[in-house]
mmCIF file of C-alpha atoms and ligand atoms in Angstrom:
data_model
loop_
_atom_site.group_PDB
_atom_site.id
_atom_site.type_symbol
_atom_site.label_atom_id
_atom_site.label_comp_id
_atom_site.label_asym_id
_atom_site.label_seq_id
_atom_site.Cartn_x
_atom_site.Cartn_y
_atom_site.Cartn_z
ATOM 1 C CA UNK O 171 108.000 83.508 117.289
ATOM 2 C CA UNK O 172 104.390 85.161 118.069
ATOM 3 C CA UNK O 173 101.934 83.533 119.806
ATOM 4 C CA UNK O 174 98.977 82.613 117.969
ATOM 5 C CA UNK O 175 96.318 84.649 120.155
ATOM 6 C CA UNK O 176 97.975 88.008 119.244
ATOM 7 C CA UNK O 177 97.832 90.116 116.629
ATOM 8 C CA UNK O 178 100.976 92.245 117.481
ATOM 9 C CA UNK O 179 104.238 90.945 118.111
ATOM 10 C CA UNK O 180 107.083 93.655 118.538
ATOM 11 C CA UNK O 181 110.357 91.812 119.659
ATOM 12 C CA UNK O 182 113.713 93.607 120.390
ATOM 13 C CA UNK O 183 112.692 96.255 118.394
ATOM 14 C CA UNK O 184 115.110 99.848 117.982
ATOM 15 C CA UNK O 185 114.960 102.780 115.837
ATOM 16 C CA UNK O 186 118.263 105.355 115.330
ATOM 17 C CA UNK O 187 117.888 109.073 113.456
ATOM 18 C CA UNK O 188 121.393 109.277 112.557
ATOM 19 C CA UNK O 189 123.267 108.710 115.607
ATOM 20 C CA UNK O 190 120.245 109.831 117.672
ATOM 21 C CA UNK O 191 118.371 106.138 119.171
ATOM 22 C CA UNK O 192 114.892 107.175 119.569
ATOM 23 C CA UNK O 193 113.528 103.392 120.438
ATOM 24 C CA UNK O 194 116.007 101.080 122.587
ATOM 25 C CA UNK O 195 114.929 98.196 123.123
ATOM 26 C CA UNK O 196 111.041 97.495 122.664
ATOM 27 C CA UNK O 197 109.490 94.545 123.505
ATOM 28 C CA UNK O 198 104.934 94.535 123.213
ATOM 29 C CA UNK O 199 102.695 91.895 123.134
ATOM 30 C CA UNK O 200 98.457 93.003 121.733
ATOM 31 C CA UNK O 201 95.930 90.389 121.768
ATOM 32 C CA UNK O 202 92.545 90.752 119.846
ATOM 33 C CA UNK O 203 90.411 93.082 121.752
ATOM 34 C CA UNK O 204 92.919 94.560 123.655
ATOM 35 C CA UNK O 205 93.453 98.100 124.387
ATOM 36 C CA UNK O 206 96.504 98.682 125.372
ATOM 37 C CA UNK O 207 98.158 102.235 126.262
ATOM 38 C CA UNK O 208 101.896 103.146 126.229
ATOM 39 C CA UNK O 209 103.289 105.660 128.402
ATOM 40 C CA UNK O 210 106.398 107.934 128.424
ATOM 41 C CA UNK O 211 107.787 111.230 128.781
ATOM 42 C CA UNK O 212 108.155 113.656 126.095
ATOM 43 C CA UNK O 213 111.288 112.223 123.443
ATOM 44 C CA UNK O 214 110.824 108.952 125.116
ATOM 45 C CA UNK O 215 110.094 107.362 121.364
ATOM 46 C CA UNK O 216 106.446 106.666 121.941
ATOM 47 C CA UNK O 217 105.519 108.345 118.504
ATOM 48 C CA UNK O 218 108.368 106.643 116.762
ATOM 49 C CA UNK O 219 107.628 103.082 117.961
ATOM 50 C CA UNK O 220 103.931 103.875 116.980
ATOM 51 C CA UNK O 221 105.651 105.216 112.972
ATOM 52 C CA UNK O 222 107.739 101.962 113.104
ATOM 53 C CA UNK O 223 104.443 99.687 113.079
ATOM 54 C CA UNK O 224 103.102 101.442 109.758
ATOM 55 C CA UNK O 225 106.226 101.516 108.242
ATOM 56 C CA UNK O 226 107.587 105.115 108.910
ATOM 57 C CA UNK O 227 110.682 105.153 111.208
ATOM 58 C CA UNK O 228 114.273 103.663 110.542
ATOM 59 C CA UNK O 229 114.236 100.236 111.898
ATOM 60 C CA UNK O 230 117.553 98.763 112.568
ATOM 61 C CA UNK O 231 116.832 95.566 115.568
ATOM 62 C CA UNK O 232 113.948 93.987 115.581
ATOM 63 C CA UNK O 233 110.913 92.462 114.444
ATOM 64 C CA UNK O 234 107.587 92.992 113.905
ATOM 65 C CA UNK O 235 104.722 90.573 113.583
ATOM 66 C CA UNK O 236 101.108 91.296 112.715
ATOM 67 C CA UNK O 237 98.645 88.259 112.297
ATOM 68 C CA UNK O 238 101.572 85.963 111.931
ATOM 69 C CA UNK O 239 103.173 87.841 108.945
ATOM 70 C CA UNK O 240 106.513 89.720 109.676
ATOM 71 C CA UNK O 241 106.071 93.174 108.308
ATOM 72 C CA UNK O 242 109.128 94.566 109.751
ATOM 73 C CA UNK O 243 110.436 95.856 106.166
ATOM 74 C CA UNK O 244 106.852 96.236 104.583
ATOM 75 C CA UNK O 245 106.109 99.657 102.944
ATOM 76 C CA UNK O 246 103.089 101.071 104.567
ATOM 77 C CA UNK O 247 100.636 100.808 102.168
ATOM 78 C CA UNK O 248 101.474 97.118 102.017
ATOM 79 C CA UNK O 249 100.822 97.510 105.610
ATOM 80 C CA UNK O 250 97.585 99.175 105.460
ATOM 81 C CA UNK O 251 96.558 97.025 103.128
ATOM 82 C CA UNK O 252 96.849 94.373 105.862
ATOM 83 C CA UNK O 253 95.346 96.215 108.601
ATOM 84 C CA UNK O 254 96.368 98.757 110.108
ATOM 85 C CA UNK O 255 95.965 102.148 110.428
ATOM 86 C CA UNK O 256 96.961 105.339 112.809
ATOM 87 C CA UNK O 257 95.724 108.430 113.627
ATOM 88 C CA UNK O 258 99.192 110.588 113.839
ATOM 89 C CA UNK O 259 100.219 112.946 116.296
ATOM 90 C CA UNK O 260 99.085 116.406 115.018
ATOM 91 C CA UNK O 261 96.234 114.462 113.250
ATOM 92 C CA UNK O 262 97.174 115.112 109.668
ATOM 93 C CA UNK O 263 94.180 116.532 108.413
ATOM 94 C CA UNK O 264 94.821 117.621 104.750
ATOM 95 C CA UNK O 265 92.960 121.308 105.321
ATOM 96 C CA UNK O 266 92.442 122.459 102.077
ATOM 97 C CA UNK O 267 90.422 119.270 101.325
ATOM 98 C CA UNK O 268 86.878 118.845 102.684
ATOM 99 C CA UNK O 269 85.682 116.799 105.525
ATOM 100 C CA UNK O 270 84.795 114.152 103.018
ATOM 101 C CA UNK O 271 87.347 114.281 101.059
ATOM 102 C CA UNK O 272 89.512 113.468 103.824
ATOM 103 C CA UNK O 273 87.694 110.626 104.761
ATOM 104 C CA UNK O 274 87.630 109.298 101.974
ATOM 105 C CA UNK O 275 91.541 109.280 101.619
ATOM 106 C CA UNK O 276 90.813 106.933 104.843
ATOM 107 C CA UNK O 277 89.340 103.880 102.022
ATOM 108 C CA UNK O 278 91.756 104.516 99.016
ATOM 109 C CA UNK O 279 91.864 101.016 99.497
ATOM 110 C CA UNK O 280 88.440 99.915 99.678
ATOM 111 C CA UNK O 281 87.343 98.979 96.525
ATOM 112 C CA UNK O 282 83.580 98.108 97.163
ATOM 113 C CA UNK O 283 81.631 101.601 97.333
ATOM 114 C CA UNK O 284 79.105 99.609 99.779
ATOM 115 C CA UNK O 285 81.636 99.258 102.257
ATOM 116 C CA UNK O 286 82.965 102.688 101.753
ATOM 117 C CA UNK O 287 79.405 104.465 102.149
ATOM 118 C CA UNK O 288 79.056 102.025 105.285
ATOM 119 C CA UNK O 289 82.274 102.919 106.825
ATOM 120 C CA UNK O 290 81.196 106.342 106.218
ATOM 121 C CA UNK O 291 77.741 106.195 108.281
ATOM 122 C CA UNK O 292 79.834 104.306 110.272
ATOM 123 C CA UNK O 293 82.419 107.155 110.978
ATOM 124 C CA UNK O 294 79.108 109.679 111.019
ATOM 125 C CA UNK O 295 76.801 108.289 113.500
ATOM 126 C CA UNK O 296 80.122 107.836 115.986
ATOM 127 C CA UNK O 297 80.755 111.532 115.328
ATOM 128 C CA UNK O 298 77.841 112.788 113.741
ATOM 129 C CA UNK O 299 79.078 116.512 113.292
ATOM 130 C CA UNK O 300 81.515 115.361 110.563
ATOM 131 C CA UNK O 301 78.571 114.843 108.242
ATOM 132 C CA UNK O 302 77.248 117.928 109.294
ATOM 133 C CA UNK O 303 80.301 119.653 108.165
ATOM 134 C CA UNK O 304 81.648 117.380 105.279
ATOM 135 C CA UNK O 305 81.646 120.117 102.977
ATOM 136 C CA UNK O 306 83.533 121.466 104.782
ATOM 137 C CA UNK O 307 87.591 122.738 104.368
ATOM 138 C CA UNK O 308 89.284 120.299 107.451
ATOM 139 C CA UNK O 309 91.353 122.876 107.935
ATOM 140 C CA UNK O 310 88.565 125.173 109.342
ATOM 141 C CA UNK O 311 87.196 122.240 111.626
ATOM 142 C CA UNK O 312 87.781 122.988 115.592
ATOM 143 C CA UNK O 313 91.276 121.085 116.832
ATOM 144 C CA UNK O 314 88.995 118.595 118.377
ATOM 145 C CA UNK O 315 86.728 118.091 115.488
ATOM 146 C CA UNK O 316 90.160 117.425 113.680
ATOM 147 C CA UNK O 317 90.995 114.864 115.853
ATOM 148 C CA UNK O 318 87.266 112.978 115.593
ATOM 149 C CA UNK O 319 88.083 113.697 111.636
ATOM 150 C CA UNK O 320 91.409 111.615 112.090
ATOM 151 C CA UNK O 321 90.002 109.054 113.787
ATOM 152 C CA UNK O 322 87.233 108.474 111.471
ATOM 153 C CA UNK O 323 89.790 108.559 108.895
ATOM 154 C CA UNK O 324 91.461 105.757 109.909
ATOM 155 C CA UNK O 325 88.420 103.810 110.939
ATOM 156 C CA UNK O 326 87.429 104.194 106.761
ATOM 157 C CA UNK O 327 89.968 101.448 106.344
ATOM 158 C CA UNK O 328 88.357 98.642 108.198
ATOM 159 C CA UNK O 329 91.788 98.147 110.159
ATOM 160 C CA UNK O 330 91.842 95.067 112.251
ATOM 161 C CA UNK O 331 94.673 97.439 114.604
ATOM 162 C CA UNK O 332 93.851 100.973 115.204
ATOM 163 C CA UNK O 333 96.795 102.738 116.124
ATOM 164 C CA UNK O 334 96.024 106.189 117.939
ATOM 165 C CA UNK O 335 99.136 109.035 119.117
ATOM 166 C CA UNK O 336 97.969 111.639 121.253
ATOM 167 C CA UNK O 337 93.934 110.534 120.780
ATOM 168 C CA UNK O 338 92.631 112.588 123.794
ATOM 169 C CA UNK O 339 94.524 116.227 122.366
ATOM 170 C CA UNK O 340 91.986 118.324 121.794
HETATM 171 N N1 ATP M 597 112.877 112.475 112.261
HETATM 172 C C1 ATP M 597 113.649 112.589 113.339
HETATM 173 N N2 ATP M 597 114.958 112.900 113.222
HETATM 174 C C2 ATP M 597 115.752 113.003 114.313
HETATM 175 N N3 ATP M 597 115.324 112.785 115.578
HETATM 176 C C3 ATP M 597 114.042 112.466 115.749
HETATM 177 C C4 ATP M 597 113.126 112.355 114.658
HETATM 178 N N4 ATP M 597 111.918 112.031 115.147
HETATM 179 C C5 ATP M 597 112.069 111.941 116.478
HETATM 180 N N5 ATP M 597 113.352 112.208 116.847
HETATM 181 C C6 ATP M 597 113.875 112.189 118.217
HETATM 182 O O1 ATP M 597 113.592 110.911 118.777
HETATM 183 C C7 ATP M 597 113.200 111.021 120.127
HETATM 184 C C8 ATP M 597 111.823 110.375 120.309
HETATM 185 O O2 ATP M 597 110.840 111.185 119.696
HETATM 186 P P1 ATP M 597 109.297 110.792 119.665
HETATM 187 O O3 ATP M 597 108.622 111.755 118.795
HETATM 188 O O4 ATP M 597 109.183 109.355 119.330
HETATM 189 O O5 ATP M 597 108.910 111.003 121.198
HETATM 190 P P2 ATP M 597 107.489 110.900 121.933
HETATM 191 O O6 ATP M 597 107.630 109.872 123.024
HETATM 192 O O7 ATP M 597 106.413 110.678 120.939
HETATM 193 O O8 ATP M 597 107.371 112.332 122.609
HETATM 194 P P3 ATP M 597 106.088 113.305 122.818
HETATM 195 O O9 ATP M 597 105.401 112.847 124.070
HETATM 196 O O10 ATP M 597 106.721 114.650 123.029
HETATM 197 O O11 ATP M 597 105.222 113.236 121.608
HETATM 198 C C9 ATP M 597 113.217 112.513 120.470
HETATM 199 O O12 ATP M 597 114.429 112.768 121.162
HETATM 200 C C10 ATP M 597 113.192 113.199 119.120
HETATM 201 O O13 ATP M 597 113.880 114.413 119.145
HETATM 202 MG MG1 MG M 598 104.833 111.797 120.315
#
């Protein structure tokens, strides 16, 4: 059962590609405004624990438990819908779409424009040469403008649980 302070609950929680087990045996704990970092080697299933939350890695054991709910077997819109988002490893920028464009991807499910333009001055003032370039292709944006782009991305959702892989590349 999760505790009532926390907002994640992962219990028990394993992941197999085929015959290949990328997550074991996973047990995390996140509290409201908690920042909390995971650490491993290369192939040690960070990434793939971090897919499993939103909904994109095979989960066979385990639960998971945001704000009480058990989304283990939620699609992940259903899942963004209730909060969370990521910024992937290798940021997935869509380049041939502008700066905007992309972030506006970020609130497809916003539905009042006010809180989409203020999650966008939002996004803009925390990295203000977005707006600069939001005309912009992403895919011409400097790897680390990219990886503000992703962030601000995800931020366009309101999520109550920001999940970030790799944040600090580039
Ligand atoms: N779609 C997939 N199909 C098969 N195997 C996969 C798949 N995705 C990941 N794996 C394997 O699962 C293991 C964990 O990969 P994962 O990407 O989660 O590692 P990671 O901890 O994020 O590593 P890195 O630090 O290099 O990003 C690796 O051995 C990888 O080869
Ligand atoms: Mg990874």
């Amino acid at each position: 059962m999760a505790k009532k302070s926390n907002v994640l609950t992962v219990q028990d929680l394993a992941v197999y590609y085929g015959y290949i087990q990328a997550v074991k045996k996973v047990d995390m704990e996140i509290s409201q405004g908690e920042f909390v970092v995971l650490l491993g080697s290369n192939g040690a299933g960070k990434s793939t624990l971090l897919n499993a939350l939103i909904g994109k890695a095979p989960i066979t054991r385990g639960q998971i438990m945001f704000n009480g709910k058990d989304i283990t077997k939620w699609r992940t819109e259903d899942i963004v819908r209730a909060g969370i988002a990521i910024v992937p490893e290798g940021r997935g920028v869509l380049p041939t779409m502008t700066v905007m464009e992309n972030m506006l991807l970020g609130a497809y499910y916003v539905k009042d424009k006010q809180d989409i333009n203020k999650g966008l001055q939002a996004a803009y003032s925390l990295f203000p040469i977005l707006e600069k370039r939001k005309n912009q292709q992403a895919g011409t944006l400097s790897g680390g403008e990219q990886q503000m782009l992703a962030i601000g991305r995800a931020l366009m959702s309101y999520p109550k649980l920001l999940i970030m892989d790799e944040p600090s590349l580039g």
